Amino acid sequence: MNGTEPGQQTPAWEWREDMALENTLRLPAHASRALILHRLDNETLTQPEVAQWLADPTTRVLGGGSNVVFVCPWLEQTVHLAAAKWWVERHSADRVDLVAEGGMGLDQLVRETAARGWFGLEALAEIPGTVGAAPMQNVGAYGVELGDRVRWVEAWDRNAGCLRHLDRNDCRFGYRSSRFKTQAGRWLILRVGLALSTTPPADWPPTAYPGLEDALAEWQETTGLPAAEMSPLAYAEMITRVRLSKLPDWRSRLPGSAGSFFHNPVVTPSRAQALAERWPGMPQFPVEEGVKIPAGWLIEQADLRGYRDGAVGVSSRHALVLEHYGGSSGEVFARFAEFVRARVRDIFAIDLVVEPECITDRSLAERG
Ligand SMILES: Cc1cc2nc3c(=O)[nH]c(=O)nc-3n(C[C@H](O)[C@H](O)[C@H](O)COP(=O)(O)OP(=O)(O)OC[C@H]3O[C@@H](n4cnc5c(N)ncnc54)[C@H](O)[C@@H]3O)c2cc1C
């Protein structure tokens, strides 16, 4: 059965056997059986075969595959959202409340809303992946996090087998984290309610991050317009140019990457001081939880920027990005990531934490 009702063009859901799993690292991966959800309503999700599939803890939720490492190339069962619409719920003089379905590309949503002159998402341009995955790690870039714009998230609670409407506070957004991430395996995010603005923020256009001042000056020179007249779409395009000068292009086939591969470690102030004495040039940034050290700097000091081992390596443009040049496997890639971690650990006694989710046989068993 595939959930098609008489007279209906697209089925509410469908099954695919032996499905190739797209991922931006371009590692080989397949699902033995995949459930594709075209409709995200209660009626569809409570159909016995759909509900059973979602309740099974071995079913893995996947979006665009831009934050996963398929260490194990075969997954037994997966679920994917194909519903990808957005619409306006309310529109007032200065605010737009919209809803986006989980299967939509986040970058597409950013561009389509920016093109209408709405402010709020433009700094998130060029981040790959789906709207449904974005609240997971509260995606962020250039000083903006998705959680800043979220009104609510609607998700399927796989433990309880019911729809849940979570207000922004219930989502417990933090730096690259959320309730959905800490309760991994429990949620299937279906829809996100966002609040955007029709007027620019006070500091428009924000340029506090490296590369943005120069990019803005270039834009002004080309257009002859004052900075304050930059549209949200022009800002999104500027962010795109700056990002593409530093990061691999996730739309191109190779090299594959998963963006920043390690979290920036946070150490205690006393440990930070000891490290600064030993490594006088070490950049350090005080944060609420301690002192943050850029993981990219540590990798660079370990002399690994641009280092390549066969079909895998560290990007020569950005030491925090590990790359796959094609033809390798998730296992080889994971071993290389472990090699990078070990080098940093040997030199600085700091354990780097991997940002993307590594999908192994064991991680499947753990959820079982
Ligand atoms: C070149 C590049 C640049 C990047 N830049 C940034 C950046 O600037 N900022 C940033 O924050 N991230 C960045 N990322 C990481 C990535 O884009 C985000 O984490 C993105 O949200 C992942 O979306 P996805 O659909 O690809 O998720 P996937 O990789 O498919 O899945 C990631 C995780 O989310 C879960 N998941 C997926 N969909 C759902 C759903 N509907 N409900 C519940 N759980 C779900 C999966 O189970 C998995 O645990 C970058 C990645 C790349 C490759």
Short mmCIF file of C-alpha atoms and ligand atoms in Angstrom, two decimals:
data_model
loop_
_atom_site.label_atom_id
_atom_site.label_comp_id
_atom_site.label_asym_id
_atom_site.label_seq_id
_atom_site.Cartn_x
_atom_site.Cartn_y
_atom_site.Cartn_z
CA MET A 1 0.00 0.00 0.00
CA ASN A 2 1.26 3.51 -0.70
CA GLY A 3 -1.36 5.79 0.76
CA THR A 4 -3.00 6.89 -2.52
CA GLU A 5 -6.68 7.69 -2.24
CA PRO A 6 -9.00 7.44 -5.28
CA GLY A 7 -8.57 10.51 -7.53
CA GLN A 8 -5.45 11.66 -5.67
CA GLN A 9 -2.34 12.42 -7.78
CA THR A 10 0.43 12.16 -5.21
CA PRO A 11 0.19 9.45 -2.56
CA ALA A 12 0.21 10.54 1.08
CA TRP A 13 3.24 8.30 1.53
CA GLU A 14 5.21 5.74 -0.44
CA TRP A 15 7.82 3.05 0.13
CA ARG A 16 11.14 2.81 -1.69
CA GLU A 17 13.35 -0.25 -1.61
CA ASP A 18 17.14 -0.11 -1.79
CA MET A 19 17.22 3.67 -1.94
CA ALA A 20 20.50 5.56 -2.41
CA LEU A 21 20.94 8.09 0.41
CA GLU A 22 22.09 11.50 -0.78
CA ASN A 23 24.70 13.14 1.42
CA THR A 24 27.00 16.12 0.97
CA LEU A 25 30.07 14.06 1.96
CA ARG A 26 29.29 11.95 -1.14
CA LEU A 27 29.84 8.73 0.79
CA PRO A 28 28.12 5.58 -0.46
CA ALA A 29 24.94 4.84 1.52
CA HIS A 30 21.68 2.96 0.95
CA ALA A 31 18.50 2.29 2.86
CA SER A 32 17.01 -1.19 2.52
CA ARG A 33 13.55 0.35 2.85
CA ALA A 34 12.58 4.01 3.03
CA LEU A 35 9.27 5.67 3.89
CA ILE A 36 8.68 8.90 1.96
CA LEU A 37 6.05 11.15 3.51
CA HIS A 38 4.30 13.46 1.04
CA ARG A 39 1.68 14.51 3.57
CA LEU A 40 2.34 15.38 7.18
CA ASP A 41 -1.18 15.39 8.65
CA ASN A 42 -2.38 13.38 11.60
CA GLU A 43 -4.43 11.09 9.36
CA THR A 44 -1.35 10.04 7.38
CA LEU A 45 0.91 9.65 10.39
CA THR A 46 -1.59 7.49 12.27
CA GLN A 47 -2.08 5.00 9.42
CA PRO A 48 -1.01 1.70 11.04
CA GLU A 49 1.95 0.95 8.74
CA VAL A 50 3.24 4.53 8.92
CA ALA A 51 2.75 4.77 12.70
CA GLN A 52 4.50 1.44 13.21
CA TRP A 53 7.45 2.51 11.07
CA LEU A 54 7.82 5.77 13.00
CA ALA A 55 7.48 4.04 16.38
CA ASP A 56 10.27 1.60 15.53
CA PRO A 57 13.44 3.04 17.16
CA THR A 58 15.63 1.56 14.41
CA THR A 59 13.95 3.83 11.80
CA ARG A 60 16.30 6.69 11.12
CA VAL A 61 15.05 10.17 10.20
CA LEU A 62 17.01 11.76 7.36
CA GLY A 63 16.88 15.12 5.62
CA GLY A 64 19.39 16.36 3.04
CA GLY A 65 22.31 14.37 4.47
CA SER A 66 24.48 17.45 5.07
CA ASN A 67 25.17 16.74 8.73
CA VAL A 68 25.64 12.98 8.80
CA VAL A 69 28.57 10.64 8.17
CA PHE A 70 27.48 7.28 6.82
CA VAL A 71 30.18 5.21 8.51
CA CYS A 72 27.91 2.23 7.92
CA PRO A 73 26.78 2.26 4.24
CA TRP A 74 23.62 0.20 4.76
CA LEU A 75 20.70 1.36 6.87
CA GLU A 76 17.78 -0.95 7.36
CA GLN A 77 14.95 1.59 7.55
CA THR A 78 14.65 5.33 7.11
CA VAL A 79 12.00 8.05 6.86
CA HIS A 80 12.17 11.16 4.67
CA LEU A 81 9.88 14.17 4.29
CA ALA A 82 8.86 15.10 0.76
CA ALA A 83 6.32 17.77 1.82
CA ALA A 84 8.03 21.05 0.97
CA LYS A 85 5.59 23.98 0.92
CA TRP A 86 5.50 27.22 2.87
CA TRP A 87 2.73 29.74 3.39
CA VAL A 88 1.93 32.96 5.23
CA GLU A 89 -0.23 32.60 8.32
CA ARG A 90 -0.49 36.28 9.24
CA HIS A 91 0.82 39.48 7.71
CA SER A 92 0.80 42.79 9.58
CA ALA A 93 2.46 46.11 8.76
CA ASP A 94 5.83 45.09 10.18
CA ARG A 95 5.67 41.34 10.74
CA VAL A 96 5.11 38.17 8.72
CA ASP A 97 4.27 34.88 10.42
CA LEU A 98 4.89 31.95 8.14
CA VAL A 99 4.88 28.17 8.26
CA ALA A 100 7.33 25.93 6.38
CA GLU A 101 7.12 22.18 5.91
CA GLY A 102 10.03 20.02 7.01
CA GLY A 103 10.95 18.67 3.57
CA MET A 104 11.69 22.09 2.11
CA GLY A 105 15.29 23.16 1.56
CA LEU A 106 16.27 25.79 4.13
CA ASP A 107 18.30 27.74 1.57
CA GLN A 108 15.28 27.88 -0.76
CA LEU A 109 13.12 29.23 2.06
CA VAL A 110 15.77 31.83 2.91
CA ARG A 111 15.91 33.06 -0.70
CA GLU A 112 12.16 33.02 -1.32
CA THR A 113 11.39 35.02 1.83
CA ALA A 114 14.30 37.41 1.26
CA ALA A 115 13.08 37.96 -2.33
CA ARG A 116 9.78 39.23 -0.88
CA GLY A 117 11.71 41.83 1.10
CA TRP A 118 11.27 40.12 4.48
CA PHE A 119 14.10 40.30 6.99
CA GLY A 120 15.15 37.54 9.38
CA LEU A 121 16.59 34.56 7.54
CA GLU A 122 19.03 36.21 5.09
CA ALA A 123 22.15 35.46 7.21
CA LEU A 124 21.34 31.74 6.94
CA ALA A 125 21.71 31.73 3.14
CA GLU A 126 23.68 28.87 1.62
CA ILE A 127 23.32 26.53 4.62
CA PRO A 128 22.42 23.15 3.09
CA GLY A 129 19.75 20.81 4.42
CA THR A 130 16.05 20.83 5.14
CA VAL A 131 13.77 23.01 7.24
CA GLY A 132 12.92 19.89 9.30
CA ALA A 133 16.54 19.26 10.27
CA ALA A 134 17.36 22.92 10.95
CA PRO A 135 15.90 23.11 14.50
CA MET A 136 17.84 19.94 15.43
CA GLN A 137 21.13 21.73 15.87
CA ASN A 138 19.57 25.21 15.78
CA VAL A 139 21.49 26.05 12.62
CA GLY A 140 23.23 29.37 12.68
CA ALA A 141 25.63 31.60 10.80
CA TYR A 142 26.85 35.20 10.90
CA GLY A 143 25.33 35.91 14.31
CA VAL A 144 21.83 34.56 13.55
CA GLU A 145 20.36 31.26 14.73
CA LEU A 146 17.20 29.72 13.35
CA GLY A 147 15.86 29.58 16.93
CA ASP A 148 15.83 33.42 16.99
CA ARG A 149 13.06 33.34 14.36
CA VAL A 150 11.11 30.26 15.47
CA ARG A 151 7.61 30.74 16.92
CA TRP A 152 6.86 27.04 17.27
CA VAL A 153 7.79 23.62 15.96
CA GLU A 154 5.30 20.89 15.17
CA ALA A 155 6.75 17.41 15.50
CA TRP A 156 5.71 13.79 15.67
CA ASP A 157 6.59 12.35 19.07
CA ARG A 158 7.83 8.88 18.10
CA ASN A 159 7.75 7.68 21.71
CA ALA A 160 4.16 8.70 22.38
CA GLY A 161 2.90 8.25 18.80
CA CYS A 162 1.22 11.66 18.57
CA LEU A 163 1.61 15.16 17.13
CA ARG A 164 3.12 17.76 19.45
CA HIS A 165 3.09 21.53 19.13
CA LEU A 166 6.17 22.95 20.86
CA ASP A 167 6.49 26.66 21.57
CA ARG A 168 9.89 28.24 21.10
CA ASN A 169 10.72 27.90 24.82
CA ASP A 170 9.82 24.20 24.73
CA CYS A 171 12.40 23.71 21.95
CA ARG A 172 15.26 24.64 24.36
CA PHE A 173 17.43 26.16 21.67
CA GLY A 174 21.09 26.68 22.52
CA TYR A 175 24.33 27.02 20.58
CA ARG A 176 24.08 24.26 17.92
CA SER A 177 21.68 22.39 20.16
CA SER A 178 18.03 21.95 21.01
CA ARG A 179 15.67 19.62 22.78
CA PHE A 180 15.40 17.68 19.49
CA LYS A 181 19.13 17.03 19.50
CA THR A 182 19.39 16.04 23.16
CA GLN A 183 16.36 13.74 22.79
CA ALA A 184 17.77 12.13 19.64
CA GLY A 185 15.51 9.60 17.96
CA ARG A 186 12.34 10.86 19.64
CA TRP A 187 11.20 13.56 17.21
CA LEU A 188 10.24 13.85 13.57
CA ILE A 189 10.03 17.59 12.89
CA LEU A 190 7.19 18.25 10.46
CA ARG A 191 6.58 22.00 10.34
CA VAL A 192 8.22 25.13 11.67
CA GLY A 193 6.43 28.42 12.42
CA LEU A 194 8.65 31.46 11.89
CA ALA A 195 8.32 35.20 12.52
CA LEU A 196 10.00 37.54 10.03
CA SER A 197 10.02 41.31 9.76
CA THR A 198 9.11 43.67 6.94
CA THR A 199 11.48 46.32 8.31
CA PRO A 200 15.27 46.05 8.70
CA PRO A 201 16.91 45.64 12.13
CA ALA A 202 18.61 48.68 13.71
CA ASP A 203 22.14 47.64 12.65
CA TRP A 204 21.19 46.91 9.02
CA PRO A 205 23.14 45.55 7.18
CA PRO A 206 25.16 43.68 9.86
CA THR A 207 28.83 43.27 8.96
CA ALA A 208 30.49 42.24 12.25
CA TYR A 209 31.84 38.97 10.81
CA PRO A 210 35.07 38.52 8.83
CA GLY A 211 34.72 39.17 5.13
CA LEU A 212 31.39 41.04 5.33
CA GLU A 213 32.78 44.62 5.49
CA ASP A 214 34.74 44.09 2.27
CA ALA A 215 31.84 42.31 0.58
CA LEU A 216 29.51 45.20 1.49
CA ALA A 217 31.98 47.76 0.13
CA GLU A 218 32.15 45.76 -3.11
CA TRP A 219 28.34 45.70 -3.33
CA GLN A 220 28.15 49.46 -2.79
CA GLU A 221 30.75 50.05 -5.46
CA THR A 222 28.88 47.87 -7.96
CA THR A 223 25.40 49.23 -7.25
CA GLY A 224 26.23 52.79 -6.25
CA LEU A 225 23.67 52.48 -3.42
CA PRO A 226 24.06 53.37 0.27
CA ALA A 227 24.52 50.34 2.57
CA ALA A 228 21.17 50.92 4.31
CA GLU A 229 19.38 50.27 1.01
CA MET A 230 20.67 46.74 0.67
CA SER A 231 17.72 44.36 0.29
CA PRO A 232 17.50 41.11 2.29
CA LEU A 233 18.00 39.20 -0.98
CA ALA A 234 21.14 41.21 -1.82
CA TYR A 235 22.38 40.44 1.71
CA ALA A 236 21.69 36.70 1.21
CA GLU A 237 23.63 36.85 -2.07
CA MET A 238 26.52 38.63 -0.34
CA ILE A 239 26.61 35.92 2.36
CA THR A 240 26.62 33.31 -0.42
CA ARG A 241 29.65 34.89 -2.09
CA VAL A 242 31.57 35.10 1.20
CA ARG A 243 30.73 31.51 2.16
CA LEU A 244 31.68 30.11 -1.23
CA SER A 245 35.08 31.78 -0.97
CA LYS A 246 35.74 29.77 2.22
CA LEU A 247 33.69 26.57 2.16
CA PRO A 248 33.26 23.80 -0.41
CA ASP A 249 30.15 24.24 -2.57
CA TRP A 250 27.67 21.62 -1.34
CA ARG A 251 25.85 21.70 -4.68
CA SER A 252 28.87 20.46 -6.60
CA ARG A 253 29.60 16.75 -6.63
CA LEU A 254 33.11 16.85 -5.17
CA PRO A 255 34.83 17.43 -2.87
CA GLY A 256 32.24 16.19 -0.41
CA SER A 257 32.03 17.81 3.02
CA ALA A 258 29.77 18.13 6.04
CA GLY A 259 30.66 21.77 6.75
CA SER A 260 32.46 22.39 10.04
CA PHE A 261 33.45 18.95 11.22
CA PHE A 262 34.32 19.67 14.87
CA HIS A 263 32.79 21.83 17.57
CA ASN A 264 34.99 24.59 18.92
CA PRO A 265 36.12 23.22 22.30
CA VAL A 266 35.27 25.13 25.48
CA VAL A 267 37.73 24.80 28.38
CA THR A 268 37.82 26.15 31.94
CA PRO A 269 39.47 29.58 32.46
CA SER A 270 42.40 28.03 34.38
CA ARG A 271 43.02 25.50 31.61
CA ALA A 272 42.76 28.30 29.03
CA GLN A 273 45.42 30.25 30.90
CA ALA A 274 47.75 27.25 31.00
CA LEU A 275 47.23 26.71 27.27
CA ALA A 276 47.88 30.40 26.52
CA GLU A 277 51.18 30.23 28.43
CA ARG A 278 52.26 27.17 26.47
CA TRP A 279 50.88 28.48 23.10
CA PRO A 280 51.07 32.30 23.21
CA GLY A 281 49.32 32.81 19.84
CA MET A 282 46.28 30.69 20.71
CA PRO A 283 43.03 32.61 20.02
CA GLN A 284 40.63 32.39 22.96
CA PHE A 285 37.10 33.74 23.36
CA PRO A 286 35.38 33.97 26.75
CA VAL A 287 31.86 32.47 26.62
CA GLU A 288 29.28 31.76 29.31
CA GLU A 289 30.47 28.18 29.88
CA GLY A 290 34.23 28.95 29.90
CA VAL A 291 36.72 29.84 27.18
CA LYS A 292 36.18 28.85 23.55
CA ILE A 293 39.14 27.87 21.36
CA PRO A 294 38.73 27.66 17.56
CA ALA A 295 39.06 24.00 16.55
CA GLY A 296 40.30 25.14 13.11
CA TRP A 297 43.29 26.87 14.73
CA LEU A 298 44.20 23.68 16.64
CA ILE A 299 44.06 21.62 13.44
CA GLU A 300 46.13 24.20 11.60
CA GLN A 301 48.78 24.19 14.36
CA ALA A 302 48.85 20.39 14.11
CA ASP A 303 50.04 21.06 10.55
CA LEU A 304 47.02 19.36 9.01
CA ARG A 305 45.49 22.18 6.95
CA GLY A 306 45.54 20.93 3.35
CA TYR A 307 46.80 17.50 4.49
CA ARG A 308 45.50 14.71 2.27
CA ASP A 309 45.52 10.95 2.76
CA GLY A 310 44.34 9.30 -0.46
CA ALA A 311 40.70 10.22 -1.09
CA VAL A 312 40.17 12.08 2.20
CA GLY A 313 41.78 15.14 3.74
CA VAL A 314 41.57 18.49 5.50
CA SER A 315 40.47 21.41 3.31
CA SER A 316 43.28 23.76 2.32
CA ARG A 317 40.86 26.71 2.58
CA HIS A 318 39.35 25.94 5.98
CA ALA A 319 41.05 23.65 8.53
CA LEU A 320 37.72 22.87 10.21
CA VAL A 321 36.39 21.21 7.06
CA LEU A 322 37.23 17.59 6.28
CA GLU A 323 36.79 16.59 2.66
CA HIS A 324 36.11 13.49 0.62
CA TYR A 325 37.55 13.58 -2.91
CA GLY A 326 35.53 10.63 -4.20
CA GLY A 327 35.69 6.83 -4.29
CA SER A 328 36.26 6.28 -0.58
CA SER A 329 34.06 4.87 2.19
CA GLY A 330 32.54 6.14 5.41
CA GLU A 331 34.79 3.84 7.38
CA VAL A 332 37.95 5.30 5.83
CA PHE A 333 36.59 8.81 6.33
CA ALA A 334 35.80 8.13 10.00
CA ARG A 335 39.30 6.71 10.54
CA PHE A 336 40.77 9.88 9.05
CA ALA A 337 38.61 12.05 11.34
CA GLU A 338 39.90 9.99 14.27
CA PHE A 339 43.47 10.57 13.08
CA VAL A 340 42.86 14.36 13.11
CA ARG A 341 41.37 14.15 16.62
CA ALA A 342 44.33 12.07 17.85
CA ARG A 343 46.87 14.58 16.45
CA VAL A 344 45.12 17.48 18.20
CA ARG A 345 44.83 15.43 21.41
CA ASP A 346 48.54 14.52 21.34
CA ILE A 347 49.63 18.15 20.96
CA PHE A 348 47.08 20.08 23.04
CA ALA A 349 45.45 17.39 25.23
CA ILE A 350 42.08 18.60 23.91
CA ASP A 351 39.43 16.16 22.72
CA LEU A 352 37.63 17.51 19.68
CA VAL A 353 33.94 16.65 19.44
CA VAL A 354 32.57 15.71 16.01
CA GLU A 355 29.64 17.93 14.89
CA PRO A 356 27.80 15.73 12.34
CA GLU A 357 26.05 12.58 13.43
CA CYS A 358 28.17 9.50 12.69
CA ILE A 359 25.88 6.68 11.64
CA THR A 360 27.39 3.33 12.56
CA ASP A 361 25.98 -0.15 13.12
CA ARG A 362 26.43 0.49 16.81
CA SER A 363 24.52 3.80 16.75
CA LEU A 364 21.58 1.94 15.22
CA ALA A 365 21.79 -0.76 17.87
CA GLU A 366 21.97 1.86 20.63
CA ARG A 367 18.64 3.29 19.51
CA GLY A 368 17.08 -0.17 19.43
C1 LIG B 1 29.08 22.99 3.24
C2 LIG B 1 28.26 22.96 4.51
C3 LIG B 1 28.09 24.12 5.25
C4 LIG B 1 27.35 24.11 6.44
N1 LIG B 1 27.20 25.28 7.12
C5 LIG B 1 26.49 25.31 8.27
C6 LIG B 1 26.33 26.53 8.99
O1 LIG B 1 26.80 27.59 8.58
N2 LIG B 1 25.62 26.49 10.15
C7 LIG B 1 25.06 25.34 10.63
O2 LIG B 1 24.42 25.39 11.69
N3 LIG B 1 25.19 24.17 9.96
C8 LIG B 1 25.88 24.12 8.80
N4 LIG B 1 26.04 22.94 8.12
C9 LIG B 1 25.44 21.71 8.67
C10 LIG B 1 24.06 21.32 8.06
O3 LIG B 1 23.79 22.08 6.94
C11 LIG B 1 22.92 21.51 9.06
O4 LIG B 1 23.14 20.76 10.22
C12 LIG B 1 21.56 21.09 8.45
O5 LIG B 1 20.52 21.53 9.30
C13 LIG B 1 21.41 19.59 8.24
O6 LIG B 1 20.23 19.38 7.49
P1 LIG B 1 19.95 18.05 6.67
O7 LIG B 1 18.55 18.13 6.16
O8 LIG B 1 21.00 17.82 5.67
O9 LIG B 1 20.01 16.97 7.84
P2 LIG B 1 20.64 15.49 7.82
O10 LIG B 1 22.12 15.60 7.62
O11 LIG B 1 19.89 14.60 6.91
O12 LIG B 1 20.37 15.06 9.34
C14 LIG B 1 21.04 15.71 10.38
C15 LIG B 1 20.39 15.28 11.70
O13 LIG B 1 19.07 15.78 11.77
C16 LIG B 1 18.13 14.71 11.92
N5 LIG B 1 16.94 15.08 11.13
C17 LIG B 1 16.88 15.33 9.80
N6 LIG B 1 15.63 15.69 9.45
C18 LIG B 1 14.89 15.67 10.58
C19 LIG B 1 13.51 15.92 10.88
N7 LIG B 1 12.63 16.30 9.94
N8 LIG B 1 13.09 15.75 12.17
C20 LIG B 1 13.96 15.37 13.15
N9 LIG B 1 15.26 15.12 12.92
C21 LIG B 1 15.73 15.27 11.66
C22 LIG B 1 18.84 13.46 11.42
O14 LIG B 1 18.33 12.30 12.06
C23 LIG B 1 20.27 13.76 11.85
O15 LIG B 1 20.45 13.46 13.20
C24 LIG B 1 26.76 22.91 6.91
C25 LIG B 1 26.93 21.73 6.16
C26 LIG B 1 27.66 21.74 4.97
C27 LIG B 1 27.82 20.49 4.17
#
